[in-house]
mmCIF file of C-alpha atoms in Angstrom:
data_model
loop_
_atom_site.group_PDB
_atom_site.id
_atom_site.type_symbol
_atom_site.label_atom_id
_atom_site.label_comp_id
_atom_site.label_asym_id
_atom_site.label_seq_id
_atom_site.Cartn_x
_atom_site.Cartn_y
_atom_site.Cartn_z
ATOM 1 C CA UNK A 28 -44.509 -138.176 93.716
ATOM 2 C CA UNK A 29 -46.213 -141.101 92.584
ATOM 3 C CA UNK A 30 -44.931 -143.216 89.116
ATOM 4 C CA UNK A 31 -47.973 -141.809 87.443
ATOM 5 C CA UNK A 32 -46.779 -138.057 88.281
ATOM 6 C CA UNK A 33 -43.284 -138.662 87.961
ATOM 7 C CA UNK A 34 -43.945 -139.848 84.161
ATOM 8 C CA UNK A 35 -45.999 -137.111 83.684
ATOM 9 C CA UNK A 36 -43.678 -134.508 84.475
ATOM 10 C CA UNK A 37 -41.239 -135.893 81.727
ATOM 11 C CA UNK A 38 -43.575 -135.811 79.275
ATOM 12 C CA UNK A 39 -44.265 -132.159 79.619
ATOM 13 C CA UNK A 40 -41.271 -130.758 78.163
ATOM 14 C CA UNK A 41 -41.684 -132.999 75.425
ATOM 15 C CA UNK A 42 -45.027 -131.721 74.828
ATOM 16 C CA UNK A 43 -44.273 -128.087 75.113
ATOM 17 C CA UNK A 44 -41.691 -128.488 72.278
ATOM 18 C CA UNK A 45 -44.108 -129.868 70.041
ATOM 19 C CA UNK A 46 -45.439 -126.721 68.999
ATOM 20 C CA UNK A 47 -42.413 -125.347 68.802
ATOM 21 C CA UNK A 48 -41.272 -128.421 66.367
ATOM 22 C CA UNK A 49 -44.912 -127.762 63.946
ATOM 23 C CA UNK A 50 -44.206 -124.533 63.837
ATOM 24 C CA UNK A 51 -40.270 -124.487 62.382
ATOM 25 C CA UNK A 52 -41.840 -127.352 60.154
ATOM 26 C CA UNK A 53 -44.542 -125.344 58.533
ATOM 27 C CA UNK A 54 -41.877 -122.393 58.370
ATOM 28 C CA UNK A 55 -39.807 -124.792 56.228
ATOM 29 C CA UNK A 56 -42.882 -126.623 54.164
ATOM 30 C CA UNK A 57 -44.286 -122.576 53.101
ATOM 31 C CA UNK A 58 -40.526 -121.273 52.836
ATOM 32 C CA UNK A 59 -40.109 -123.568 49.563
ATOM 33 C CA UNK A 60 -42.050 -121.443 47.734
ATOM 34 C CA UNK A 61 -39.287 -117.924 47.466
ATOM 35 C CA UNK A 62 -37.781 -117.932 44.683
ATOM 36 C CA UNK A 63 -34.400 -119.528 43.645
ATOM 37 C CA UNK A 64 -32.538 -121.141 40.528
ATOM 38 C CA UNK A 65 -33.848 -123.957 39.212
ATOM 39 C CA UNK A 66 -29.723 -125.235 38.342
ATOM 40 C CA UNK A 67 -28.728 -125.617 41.943
ATOM 41 C CA UNK A 68 -31.590 -128.215 42.743
ATOM 42 C CA UNK A 69 -32.015 -131.925 40.925
ATOM 43 C CA UNK A 70 -34.910 -131.841 38.304
ATOM 44 C CA UNK A 71 -37.001 -134.582 39.753
ATOM 45 C CA UNK A 72 -36.983 -136.594 36.696
ATOM 46 C CA UNK A 73 -37.940 -133.144 34.341
ATOM 47 C CA UNK A 74 -35.986 -132.962 31.194
ATOM 48 C CA UNK A 75 -33.776 -129.789 30.581
ATOM 49 C CA UNK A 76 -35.809 -126.861 29.636
ATOM 50 C CA UNK A 77 -35.210 -125.196 26.297
ATOM 51 C CA UNK A 78 -37.650 -122.431 25.971
ATOM 52 C CA UNK A 79 -36.883 -119.380 28.281
ATOM 53 C CA UNK A 80 -40.272 -120.347 29.933
ATOM 54 C CA UNK A 81 -39.627 -123.449 31.224
ATOM 55 C CA UNK A 82 -37.303 -122.784 33.826
ATOM 56 C CA UNK A 83 -40.305 -121.413 35.803
ATOM 57 C CA UNK A 84 -42.226 -124.708 35.611
ATOM 58 C CA UNK A 85 -39.359 -126.281 36.660
ATOM 59 C CA UNK A 86 -38.804 -124.540 40.110
ATOM 60 C CA UNK A 87 -42.560 -124.825 40.763
ATOM 61 C CA UNK A 88 -42.204 -128.445 40.134
ATOM 62 C CA UNK A 89 -39.045 -128.127 42.385
ATOM 63 C CA UNK A 90 -40.560 -125.914 45.170
ATOM 64 C CA UNK A 91 -43.761 -128.580 45.159
ATOM 65 C CA UNK A 92 -41.542 -131.093 45.537
ATOM 66 C CA UNK A 93 -39.339 -130.191 48.449
ATOM 67 C CA UNK A 94 -42.535 -129.020 50.492
ATOM 68 C CA UNK A 95 -44.394 -132.368 50.140
ATOM 69 C CA UNK A 96 -40.578 -133.867 51.477
ATOM 70 C CA UNK A 97 -40.622 -131.264 54.416
ATOM 71 C CA UNK A 98 -44.232 -132.243 55.019
ATOM 72 C CA UNK A 99 -43.441 -136.250 55.217
ATOM 73 C CA UNK A 100 -40.313 -136.049 57.231
ATOM 74 C CA UNK A 101 -42.492 -133.617 59.976
ATOM 75 C CA UNK A 102 -45.353 -136.412 59.749
ATOM 76 C CA UNK A 103 -43.042 -139.559 59.736
ATOM 77 C CA UNK A 104 -40.798 -137.675 62.364
ATOM 78 C CA UNK A 105 -44.227 -137.108 64.485
ATOM 79 C CA UNK A 106 -45.657 -140.729 64.021
ATOM 80 C CA UNK A 107 -41.998 -142.247 65.324
ATOM 81 C CA UNK A 108 -42.398 -139.820 68.262
ATOM 82 C CA UNK A 109 -45.529 -141.248 69.076
ATOM 83 C CA UNK A 110 -44.316 -144.654 68.602
ATOM 84 C CA UNK A 111 -41.227 -144.358 70.946
ATOM 85 C CA UNK A 112 -42.685 -142.182 73.365
ATOM 86 C CA UNK A 113 -46.229 -143.425 73.831
ATOM 87 C CA UNK A 114 -45.584 -147.282 73.589
ATOM 88 C CA UNK A 115 -47.264 -148.966 76.662
ATOM 89 C CA UNK A 116 -44.703 -149.964 79.071
ATOM 90 C CA UNK A 117 -44.292 -154.136 79.827
ATOM 91 C CA UNK A 118 -43.948 -153.208 83.254
ATOM 92 C CA UNK A 119 -47.303 -151.225 83.849
ATOM 93 C CA UNK A 120 -50.427 -152.659 82.738
ATOM 94 C CA UNK A 121 -52.998 -149.571 83.781
ATOM 95 C CA UNK A 122 -54.523 -147.998 81.063
ATOM 96 C CA UNK A 123 -52.939 -144.344 80.515
ATOM 97 C CA UNK A 124 -54.529 -141.070 81.434
ATOM 98 C CA UNK A 125 -57.529 -140.329 78.692
ATOM 99 C CA UNK A 126 -57.443 -137.273 76.718
ATOM 100 C CA UNK A 127 -60.535 -136.274 74.565
ATOM 101 C CA UNK A 128 -59.195 -133.363 72.743
ATOM 102 C CA UNK A 129 -56.413 -131.032 72.557
ATOM 103 C CA UNK A 130 -58.050 -127.452 70.955
ATOM 104 C CA UNK A 131 -54.342 -125.741 70.240
ATOM 105 C CA UNK A 132 -53.533 -129.603 68.730
ATOM 106 C CA UNK A 133 -56.561 -129.994 67.004
ATOM 107 C CA UNK A 134 -56.565 -126.266 65.870
ATOM 108 C CA UNK A 135 -53.380 -126.662 64.451
ATOM 109 C CA UNK A 136 -53.477 -129.610 62.273
ATOM 110 C CA UNK A 137 -56.211 -127.893 60.914
ATOM 111 C CA UNK A 138 -54.718 -124.422 59.755
ATOM 112 C CA UNK A 139 -51.676 -125.906 59.179
ATOM 113 C CA UNK A 140 -52.725 -127.865 55.778
ATOM 114 C CA UNK A 141 -54.915 -124.986 54.735
ATOM 115 C CA UNK A 142 -51.509 -122.883 54.881
ATOM 116 C CA UNK A 143 -49.769 -125.232 53.037
ATOM 117 C CA UNK A 144 -52.492 -125.272 50.448
ATOM 118 C CA UNK A 145 -52.787 -121.987 50.270
ATOM 119 C CA UNK A 146 -48.985 -121.376 49.895
ATOM 120 C CA UNK A 147 -49.062 -123.500 46.473
ATOM 121 C CA UNK A 148 -52.083 -122.717 44.899
ATOM 122 C CA UNK A 149 -50.488 -118.901 45.366
ATOM 123 C CA UNK A 150 -47.497 -120.258 43.410
ATOM 124 C CA UNK A 151 -49.272 -121.918 40.978
ATOM 125 C CA UNK A 152 -51.556 -119.247 40.061
ATOM 126 C CA UNK A 153 -49.154 -116.601 39.837
ATOM 127 C CA UNK A 154 -46.773 -118.677 37.435
ATOM 128 C CA UNK A 155 -49.976 -120.282 35.652
ATOM 129 C CA UNK A 156 -50.894 -116.405 35.040
ATOM 130 C CA UNK A 157 -47.441 -115.830 33.687
ATOM 131 C CA UNK A 158 -47.224 -118.296 31.304
ATOM 132 C CA UNK A 159 -50.381 -117.775 29.783
ATOM 133 C CA UNK A 160 -49.886 -114.244 29.009
ATOM 134 C CA UNK A 161 -49.489 -113.220 24.937
ATOM 135 C CA UNK A 162 -47.769 -110.297 23.423
ATOM 136 C CA UNK A 163 -49.602 -107.830 21.528
ATOM 137 C CA UNK A 164 -47.101 -108.567 18.641
ATOM 138 C CA UNK A 165 -45.169 -112.055 18.795
ATOM 139 C CA UNK A 166 -42.255 -112.735 15.993
ATOM 140 C CA UNK A 167 -43.934 -115.883 14.577
ATOM 141 C CA UNK A 168 -47.283 -117.429 14.608
ATOM 142 C CA UNK A 169 -48.299 -121.358 14.357
ATOM 143 C CA UNK A 170 -51.349 -122.930 14.242
ATOM 144 C CA UNK A 171 -51.299 -126.553 15.089
ATOM 145 C CA UNK A 172 -53.701 -128.476 13.989
ATOM 146 C CA UNK A 173 -54.497 -131.692 15.803
ATOM 147 C CA UNK A 174 -56.585 -134.708 13.983
ATOM 148 C CA UNK A 175 -56.768 -138.645 13.792
ATOM 149 C CA UNK A 176 -53.876 -139.480 13.681
ATOM 150 C CA UNK A 177 -51.016 -137.095 13.510
ATOM 151 C CA UNK A 178 -50.034 -133.332 13.469
ATOM 152 C CA UNK A 179 -50.382 -130.356 10.808
ATOM 153 C CA UNK A 180 -48.841 -126.723 11.542
ATOM 154 C CA UNK A 181 -49.349 -123.599 9.591
ATOM 155 C CA UNK A 182 -46.993 -121.413 9.791
ATOM 156 C CA UNK A 183 -48.804 -117.682 9.515
ATOM 157 C CA UNK A 184 -45.998 -116.033 7.868
ATOM 158 C CA UNK A 185 -45.081 -113.503 5.138
ATOM 159 C CA UNK A 186 -42.951 -115.707 3.016
ATOM 160 C CA UNK A 187 -41.507 -114.116 -0.450
ATOM 161 C CA UNK A 188 -43.001 -115.132 -3.494
ATOM 162 C CA UNK A 189 -46.299 -116.303 -1.794
ATOM 163 C CA UNK A 190 -49.311 -114.363 -1.197
ATOM 164 C CA UNK A 191 -52.527 -114.830 0.351
ATOM 165 C CA UNK A 192 -54.203 -113.346 3.471
ATOM 166 C CA UNK A 193 -54.310 -115.193 6.586
ATOM 167 C CA UNK A 194 -56.643 -112.608 7.893
ATOM 168 C CA UNK A 195 -59.437 -113.961 5.205
ATOM 169 C CA UNK A 196 -58.075 -117.683 4.247
ATOM 170 C CA UNK A 197 -61.294 -119.710 4.823
ATOM 171 C CA UNK A 198 -59.088 -122.353 5.755
ATOM 172 C CA UNK A 199 -58.486 -120.825 9.251
ATOM 173 C CA UNK A 200 -61.663 -119.464 9.956
ATOM 174 C CA UNK A 201 -62.009 -121.605 13.635
ATOM 175 C CA UNK A 202 -59.494 -119.562 14.775
ATOM 176 C CA UNK A 203 -61.070 -116.265 16.259
ATOM 177 C CA UNK A 204 -60.959 -113.127 15.584
ATOM 178 C CA UNK A 205 -59.033 -112.296 18.360
ATOM 179 C CA UNK A 206 -55.785 -113.706 17.166
ATOM 180 C CA UNK A 207 -56.584 -113.294 13.936
ATOM 181 C CA UNK A 208 -56.309 -109.267 14.558
ATOM 182 C CA UNK A 209 -52.589 -110.368 15.879
ATOM 183 C CA UNK A 210 -51.692 -112.408 12.300
ATOM 184 C CA UNK A 211 -48.871 -110.499 10.180
ATOM 185 C CA UNK A 212 -50.812 -108.943 6.985
ATOM 186 C CA UNK A 213 -50.821 -110.288 4.086
ATOM 187 C CA UNK A 214 -49.684 -113.666 5.175
ATOM 188 C CA UNK A 215 -49.588 -116.367 2.446
ATOM 189 C CA UNK A 216 -47.988 -119.020 4.814
ATOM 190 C CA UNK A 217 -46.909 -122.148 4.353
ATOM 191 C CA UNK A 218 -47.452 -125.933 5.861
ATOM 192 C CA UNK A 219 -46.641 -129.130 6.652
ATOM 193 C CA UNK A 220 -48.916 -131.850 7.202
ATOM 194 C CA UNK A 221 -47.804 -135.295 8.701
ATOM 195 C CA UNK A 222 -49.092 -138.966 9.106
ATOM 196 C CA UNK A 223 -48.217 -141.553 11.829
ATOM 197 C CA UNK A 224 -45.855 -143.050 9.079
ATOM 198 C CA UNK A 225 -43.907 -139.743 8.654
ATOM 199 C CA UNK A 226 -40.542 -139.784 10.029
ATOM 200 C CA UNK A 227 -37.956 -137.126 10.664
ATOM 201 C CA UNK A 228 -35.444 -136.952 8.125
ATOM 202 C CA UNK A 229 -32.246 -136.574 10.471
ATOM 203 C CA UNK A 230 -32.927 -138.454 13.263
ATOM 204 C CA UNK A 231 -35.806 -141.141 12.175
ATOM 205 C CA UNK A 232 -37.991 -140.355 14.836
ATOM 206 C CA UNK A 233 -41.593 -140.517 13.900
ATOM 207 C CA UNK A 234 -43.931 -137.608 13.287
ATOM 208 C CA UNK A 235 -43.822 -134.434 11.193
ATOM 209 C CA UNK A 236 -40.824 -131.795 12.562
ATOM 210 C CA UNK A 237 -42.402 -128.676 13.632
ATOM 211 C CA UNK A 238 -39.451 -125.933 12.811
ATOM 212 C CA UNK A 239 -38.838 -123.118 15.578
ATOM 213 C CA UNK A 240 -35.964 -119.982 15.238
ATOM 214 C CA UNK A 241 -34.092 -119.526 18.368
ATOM 215 C CA UNK A 242 -34.272 -116.664 20.430
ATOM 216 C CA UNK A 243 -37.635 -115.431 18.826
ATOM 217 C CA UNK A 244 -40.703 -115.700 20.112
ATOM 218 C CA UNK A 245 -43.516 -117.870 18.760
ATOM 219 C CA UNK A 246 -47.433 -118.385 19.530
ATOM 220 C CA UNK A 247 -48.906 -121.466 18.812
ATOM 221 C CA UNK A 248 -52.981 -121.018 18.133
ATOM 222 C CA UNK A 249 -53.913 -124.802 18.862
ATOM 223 C CA UNK A 250 -57.278 -126.429 16.854
ATOM 224 C CA UNK A 251 -58.594 -129.571 16.565
ATOM 225 C CA UNK A 252 -60.110 -131.105 13.324
ATOM 226 C CA UNK A 253 -61.872 -133.977 15.353
ATOM 227 C CA UNK A 254 -61.661 -134.846 18.861
ATOM 228 C CA UNK A 255 -59.342 -133.357 22.136
ATOM 229 C CA UNK A 256 -55.826 -133.640 22.068
ATOM 230 C CA UNK A 257 -53.324 -132.278 23.441
ATOM 231 C CA UNK A 258 -50.131 -130.666 22.260
ATOM 232 C CA UNK A 259 -47.040 -131.145 24.069
ATOM 233 C CA UNK A 260 -43.222 -130.989 23.333
ATOM 234 C CA UNK A 261 -41.669 -132.427 26.412
ATOM 235 C CA UNK A 262 -38.740 -130.034 26.525
ATOM 236 C CA UNK A 263 -41.331 -127.330 26.877
ATOM 237 C CA UNK A 264 -42.591 -128.780 30.371
ATOM 238 C CA UNK A 265 -45.762 -127.738 29.524
ATOM 239 C CA UNK A 266 -48.867 -129.098 27.328
ATOM 240 C CA UNK A 267 -52.009 -128.022 26.533
ATOM 241 C CA UNK A 268 -55.256 -129.187 25.111
ATOM 242 C CA UNK A 269 -56.364 -129.290 21.422
ATOM 243 C CA UNK A 270 -60.201 -128.753 21.175
ATOM 244 C CA UNK A 271 -62.607 -129.179 18.890
ATOM 245 C CA UNK A 272 -64.342 -125.730 18.392
ATOM 246 C CA UNK A 273 -62.286 -124.182 21.059
ATOM 247 C CA UNK A 274 -59.391 -122.412 20.475
ATOM 248 C CA UNK A 275 -56.372 -122.278 23.010
ATOM 249 C CA UNK A 276 -53.237 -120.623 22.659
ATOM 250 C CA UNK A 277 -49.552 -120.200 24.721
ATOM 251 C CA UNK A 278 -46.409 -118.347 23.748
ATOM 252 C CA UNK A 279 -42.050 -119.751 24.181
ATOM 253 C CA UNK A 280 -39.183 -118.562 23.029
ATOM 254 C CA UNK A 281 -36.665 -121.244 22.278
ATOM 255 C CA UNK A 282 -33.618 -120.927 23.663
ATOM 256 C CA UNK A 283 -31.370 -123.872 22.873
ATOM 257 C CA UNK A 284 -30.640 -125.247 19.360
ATOM 258 C CA UNK A 285 -31.410 -129.372 18.663
ATOM 259 C CA UNK A 286 -34.462 -131.309 17.800
ATOM 260 C CA UNK A 287 -37.037 -132.747 20.564
ATOM 261 C CA UNK A 288 -39.623 -135.168 20.547
ATOM 262 C CA UNK A 289 -43.718 -134.213 21.297
ATOM 263 C CA UNK A 290 -46.591 -136.203 21.423
ATOM 264 C CA UNK A 291 -50.319 -135.900 21.936
ATOM 265 C CA UNK A 292 -50.923 -136.192 25.695
ATOM 266 C CA UNK A 293 -54.686 -136.757 25.510
ATOM 267 C CA UNK A 294 -56.591 -140.336 24.927
ATOM 268 C CA UNK A 295 -57.892 -139.418 21.762
ATOM 269 C CA UNK A 296 -58.600 -143.381 19.930
ATOM 270 C CA UNK A 297 -57.126 -145.942 18.746
ATOM 271 C CA UNK A 298 -53.996 -144.331 17.154
ATOM 272 C CA UNK A 299 -52.977 -142.349 20.094
ATOM 273 C CA UNK A 300 -49.798 -143.786 20.250
ATOM 274 C CA UNK A 301 -48.696 -142.826 17.327
ATOM 275 C CA UNK A 302 -49.714 -138.957 17.402
ATOM 276 C CA UNK A 303 -45.997 -138.228 17.873
ATOM 277 C CA UNK A 304 -44.231 -135.137 16.197
ATOM 278 C CA UNK A 305 -40.567 -133.188 16.360
ATOM 279 C CA UNK A 306 -39.498 -129.639 17.360
ATOM 280 C CA UNK A 307 -36.821 -128.615 15.528
ATOM 281 C CA UNK A 308 -34.974 -125.398 16.672
ATOM 282 C CA UNK A 309 -32.437 -123.562 14.585
ATOM 283 C CA UNK A 310 -30.971 -120.225 13.845
ATOM 284 C CA UNK A 311 -33.862 -117.616 12.541
ATOM 285 C CA UNK A 312 -31.797 -117.920 9.103
ATOM 286 C CA UNK A 313 -32.370 -121.281 8.908
ATOM 287 C CA UNK A 314 -36.122 -120.988 10.292
ATOM 288 C CA UNK A 315 -36.703 -118.464 7.043
ATOM 289 C CA UNK A 316 -34.631 -120.979 4.736
ATOM 290 C CA UNK A 317 -37.354 -123.787 5.749
ATOM 291 C CA UNK A 318 -40.323 -121.578 4.995
ATOM 292 C CA UNK A 319 -38.924 -121.551 1.580
ATOM 293 C CA UNK A 320 -38.091 -124.420 0.963
ATOM 294 C CA UNK A 321 -41.790 -125.390 1.787
ATOM 295 C CA UNK A 322 -42.605 -123.143 -0.642
ATOM 296 C CA UNK A 323 -40.740 -124.211 -3.122
ATOM 297 C CA UNK A 324 -42.683 -127.951 -2.759
ATOM 298 C CA UNK A 325 -45.612 -126.165 -3.151
ATOM 299 C CA UNK A 326 -47.096 -126.709 0.242
ATOM 300 C CA UNK A 327 -48.228 -122.847 0.548
ATOM 301 C CA UNK A 328 -51.583 -120.905 1.995
ATOM 302 C CA UNK A 329 -52.702 -123.256 4.778
ATOM 303 C CA UNK A 330 -54.640 -126.449 5.463
ATOM 304 C CA UNK A 331 -57.887 -126.676 7.362
ATOM 305 C CA UNK A 332 -57.837 -125.452 10.997
ATOM 306 C CA UNK A 333 -60.490 -127.362 12.574
ATOM 307 C CA UNK A 334 -64.222 -127.609 13.827
ATOM 308 C CA UNK A 335 -65.901 -123.654 13.575
ATOM 309 C CA UNK A 336 -65.691 -121.815 17.305
ATOM 310 C CA UNK A 337 -68.803 -122.841 19.462
ATOM 311 C CA UNK A 338 -71.094 -120.323 20.993
ATOM 312 C CA UNK A 339 -69.462 -120.525 24.367
ATOM 313 C CA UNK A 340 -66.241 -120.344 23.103
ATOM 314 C CA UNK A 341 -66.660 -117.240 20.626
ATOM 315 C CA UNK A 342 -68.577 -115.762 23.617
ATOM 316 C CA UNK A 343 -65.348 -115.870 25.847
ATOM 317 C CA UNK A 344 -62.581 -114.797 23.394
ATOM 318 C CA UNK A 345 -62.413 -111.890 25.257
ATOM 319 C CA UNK A 346 -60.749 -113.549 27.946
ATOM 320 C CA UNK A 347 -58.156 -115.394 25.514
ATOM 321 C CA UNK A 348 -55.987 -112.259 25.860
#
C-alpha cells in the first residue's frame, strides 16, 4: 500500500469518531439547562441572593456559563485536534488530498448552534415569564420614583392615623388603572425621598433607604419624573428600567434580613453615579413600625410619581398583568 493510502486509512477511525464526539458535546451543552440546586455551584461573580425569586436568576446564569464552558472546551478541543493530526509533515511536501465540502460536517455545525441557542432561549423565556408574573393581591406595594439624581419611595399602605386614597391621589396619576385597582382600599400611605447627599444613618452608605418586610411579597411599581433610569438592588439579581410615561412592575419576596446596596443601572445624566439607594430588609413588625415613624415625621401621602402615561403605554396596560 502506498504511503498516501496508509495515511488515509489511519485517519479514518478518527474521522468516524468525530460525529460521536460532537454529539456528546451537544448533549452536554444542552443538558446544562436542566434544573439543579444553585448552591451546588459557584456563584460566578454574583452576590448571595436575598429574595425567593433570585435563585432562579442565579441558576440561569450558572447554566449559561456551564453551557459556554462545554462549547468552549469542544471548540478548542477540535482546534487542537486539527493542529496535531493535520499538521504538515517535514518529510512530505506534497499537497494532501483536498476536500471541497463535507455535507455531514457542514450540516452538523449549522444545526448544532441552532439547537444550543434554542435551548438557551427556552430557559431564558421560561424564567423571564415566571419572574415577571404579578400576583392578584401582593402583601405590599411600593411606588419607586426615579428622578435626577435620587430616588423616592411611596409606600402604598394603610398606615394608622393616615387618611387618603391611593387610587384617587393626583400624585399617583402616572400609574395605570390596572395597577391602581390592586392598591389597598383607603391607603393614605407614607413616603420617603432622597437627594444625592442622603445617607443611611446606620451604615453611612449614600442614598435614601427603602425598607422591606422579610417573608412578605412586595410589588414595585416603577415610574420616572424625567428620563429613563433603572432600578437595581444588587442582591435581588434583577433590575428593571424606570421609564417616563411607561410604568413597569415586578415582585419579590425578601428572605434575608440586612442592608443592601442599590443603584441606577442606566446612564441618565451627569450625576448618574450618585443615584444610589439602600434596601433594608427587616421583620414585618419592624417594617410597620418604620411606616409609623414616617407618618410621625409628617411624611404622609405621596410624592409625585412621574410623567403621565403615554398612549402606547396606556394601550398596552392589558398586557401588564
